[in-house]
Amino acid sequence: MRGYKLDIQYSHKDEGARNIYGYWDKKQVSSVLYGLKDGKLIISDISNDAKFTYDRSTNHFGTELFNELLLHLKDLNQTFECINGSLSPFDAINGNWLTSIKFYDDFCKWSDASLGYRLKFHLYNESERINEIQLPVDVNERNTFIKAFTEDHAQTKQAAAFTYELIAM
C-alpha cells in the first residue's frame, strides 16, 4: 500500500456499481461507492464510518480511500475524462452537505501527486450540471454559503451535483 495506514480491501458488486472499503484494525472506517460509465468516474457516495480518530495520518479516512481508489484505477489503466457525483436532497435535509461539500472541495488539495493530474472542483445548483456555483475562497464565507445552500436545498428537496475536472500536470 502506498504509505497509508489503512488496510484497503476492494469489493466489486457488479460491472456498473462498485464498492471499495477501508478497514482499520478490522473495523470498516470508510467506503466509496462508484462506477465507470461513458468515460466518467461516477461517485455515488464517500463515507467516513469511523467512530474515532487516529494519529497516523494528516488526512481523513475518506480522503485516503478516495486517493487509493484513484490510484487503483490508474494501476488498472482505467481512464476517465472527469469525475461526477450527486448530492441528494435527503443528505441536505439531514445536514450531511455541511461536511460533504467541504470534503469534496478540499479534496483537490489532498489528491495524490503521482496520479499525473490535478483536480478542480465544480459545484452545481442542480443535478443537470447547468448552473455552476462559485464557492467563496474565505473559509468563514464558504461555511456560511454552504449552510445557506444546504438549507435551501433541504427546503426545496432539490438535488445538487459536482464535477472534478482533470487537469494534466
Coordinates of C-alpha atoms in Angstrom, one line a residue:
M1 CA 0.0 0.0 0.0
R2 CA 1.2 3.5 -0.8
G3 CA 2.3 4.6 2.6
Y4 CA -1.3 4.8 4.0
K5 CA -2.1 3.1 7.2
L6 CA -5.4 1.7 6.0
D7 CA -5.8 -2.0 5.1
I8 CA -7.7 -1.4 1.9
Q9 CA -10.0 -4.1 0.6
Y10 CA -11.8 -3.9 -2.8
S11 CA -15.2 -5.4 -3.3
H12 CA -16.9 -5.0 -6.7
K13 CA -20.6 -5.7 -6.6
D14 CA -21.1 -5.8 -10.3
E15 CA -19.9 -4.1 -13.6
G16 CA -21.9 -0.9 -13.1
A17 CA -21.6 -0.2 -9.4
R18 CA -18.5 -0.9 -7.3
N19 CA -17.5 -0.6 -3.7
I20 CA -14.2 0.0 -2.1
Y21 CA -13.9 -0.3 1.7
G22 CA -11.2 0.9 4.1
Y23 CA -10.6 -1.0 7.3
W24 CA -8.6 0.0 10.4
D25 CA -7.9 -2.7 13.0
K26 CA -10.5 -5.0 11.3
K27 CA -13.2 -2.3 11.5
Q28 CA -14.7 -0.7 8.5
V29 CA -13.9 3.0 8.7
S30 CA -14.7 4.3 5.2
S31 CA -16.2 3.4 1.9
V32 CA -16.7 4.7 -1.6
L33 CA -19.5 3.6 -4.0
Y34 CA -18.5 4.3 -7.6
G35 CA -18.9 3.3 -11.2
L36 CA -17.4 3.9 -14.6
K37 CA -19.7 4.9 -17.4
D38 CA -19.4 6.7 -20.7
G39 CA -15.8 7.9 -19.9
K40 CA -16.8 9.3 -16.5
L41 CA -16.0 8.1 -13.0
I42 CA -19.3 8.4 -11.1
I43 CA -19.0 8.8 -7.3
S44 CA -22.3 7.7 -5.6
D45 CA -21.1 8.0 -2.0
I46 CA -18.0 8.5 0.1
S47 CA -18.5 7.9 3.7
N48 CA -16.3 8.1 6.8
D49 CA -17.8 5.4 9.1
A50 CA -15.2 5.7 11.8
K51 CA -16.4 6.4 15.3
F52 CA -12.9 7.5 16.3
T53 CA -9.8 9.4 15.1
Y54 CA -6.3 8.2 14.7
D55 CA -3.0 9.9 14.8
R56 CA -1.1 8.2 12.0
S57 CA -2.3 10.4 9.2
T58 CA -2.9 14.1 8.4
N59 CA -5.8 13.1 6.2
H60 CA -9.2 11.6 7.0
F61 CA -10.2 8.0 6.1
G62 CA -12.4 9.2 3.2
T63 CA -9.5 11.2 1.8
E64 CA -7.1 8.2 2.0
L65 CA -9.7 5.8 0.5
F66 CA -10.6 8.2 -2.4
N67 CA -6.9 8.6 -3.2
E68 CA -6.4 4.9 -3.1
L69 CA -9.4 4.4 -5.5
L70 CA -7.9 6.8 -8.0
L71 CA -4.5 5.2 -7.8
H72 CA -6.1 1.8 -8.1
L73 CA -7.9 2.8 -11.3
K74 CA -4.7 4.3 -12.6
D75 CA -2.9 1.0 -11.9
L76 CA -5.6 -0.8 -13.9
N77 CA -5.3 1.7 -16.8
Q78 CA -8.9 2.7 -16.4
T79 CA -9.2 6.2 -17.7
F80 CA -12.0 8.7 -17.5
E81 CA -12.4 12.3 -18.6
C82 CA -14.0 13.6 -15.4
I83 CA -15.4 12.6 -12.0
N84 CA -19.0 13.3 -11.4
G85 CA -21.1 13.0 -8.3
S86 CA -24.5 14.0 -7.0
L87 CA -25.7 15.4 -3.7
S88 CA -29.1 14.0 -2.7
P89 CA -31.7 16.3 -1.1
F90 CA -32.1 13.6 1.6
D91 CA -28.5 14.3 2.7
A92 CA -29.2 18.1 2.6
I93 CA -32.2 17.6 4.9
N94 CA -30.0 15.6 7.3
G95 CA -27.3 18.3 7.2
N96 CA -24.7 16.0 5.7
W97 CA -23.9 18.6 2.9
L98 CA -22.4 20.8 5.6
T99 CA -19.4 18.4 5.7
S100 CA -19.6 16.6 2.4
I101 CA -19.4 19.8 0.2
K102 CA -16.3 20.9 2.1
F103 CA -14.8 17.4 1.8
Y104 CA -15.3 17.4 -2.0
D105 CA -14.0 20.9 -2.4
D106 CA -11.0 20.4 -0.2
F107 CA -10.0 17.0 -1.7
C108 CA -8.3 18.8 -4.6
K109 CA -5.6 19.9 -2.1
W110 CA -5.0 16.3 -0.9
S111 CA -5.2 14.3 -4.2
D112 CA -2.1 12.1 -4.7
A113 CA 0.6 13.8 -6.8
S114 CA 1.5 10.5 -8.5
L115 CA -1.9 10.5 -10.3
G116 CA -0.4 12.7 -13.0
Y117 CA -3.3 15.1 -12.9
R118 CA -4.8 17.7 -10.6
L119 CA -8.4 18.1 -9.8
K120 CA -10.6 21.2 -10.0
F121 CA -13.9 21.1 -8.1
H122 CA -17.1 22.4 -9.7
L123 CA -20.4 22.6 -7.7
Y124 CA -23.7 22.8 -9.4
N125 CA -27.1 24.0 -8.1
E126 CA -28.9 21.1 -9.7
S127 CA -28.3 17.5 -10.8
E128 CA -28.2 18.5 -14.5
R129 CA -25.0 20.5 -14.0
I130 CA -26.3 23.7 -15.6
N131 CA -25.8 26.4 -13.0
E132 CA -22.3 26.3 -11.5
I133 CA -21.9 27.7 -8.0
Q134 CA -18.7 29.6 -7.1
L135 CA -17.7 28.8 -3.5
P136 CA -16.2 31.7 -1.6
V137 CA -12.5 31.5 -1.0
D138 CA -12.6 32.8 2.6
V139 CA -13.3 29.8 4.9
N140 CA -15.9 31.6 7.0
E141 CA -17.7 32.9 4.0
R142 CA -17.6 29.4 2.4
N143 CA -19.1 27.9 5.6
T144 CA -21.9 30.4 5.7
F145 CA -22.6 29.9 2.0
I146 CA -22.6 26.1 2.3
K147 CA -25.0 26.3 5.3
A148 CA -27.4 28.5 3.3
F149 CA -27.0 26.4 0.1
T150 CA -27.8 23.2 2.2
E151 CA -30.8 24.8 3.9
D152 CA -32.2 26.0 0.6
H153 CA -31.9 22.6 -1.0
A154 CA -33.3 20.9 2.1
Q155 CA -36.4 23.1 1.9
T156 CA -36.9 22.6 -1.9
K157 CA -35.8 19.0 -1.8
Q158 CA -33.7 19.7 -4.8
A159 CA -30.5 17.7 -5.6
A160 CA -27.2 19.3 -6.5
A161 CA -24.2 17.9 -8.3
F162 CA -20.4 18.2 -8.5
T163 CA -17.7 17.5 -11.1
Y164 CA -14.0 17.2 -10.8
E165 CA -12.2 18.5 -13.9
L166 CA -8.9 16.6 -14.5
I167 CA -6.1 18.9 -15.3
A168 CA -2.9 17.4 -16.7
M169 CA 0.3 18.2 -14.7

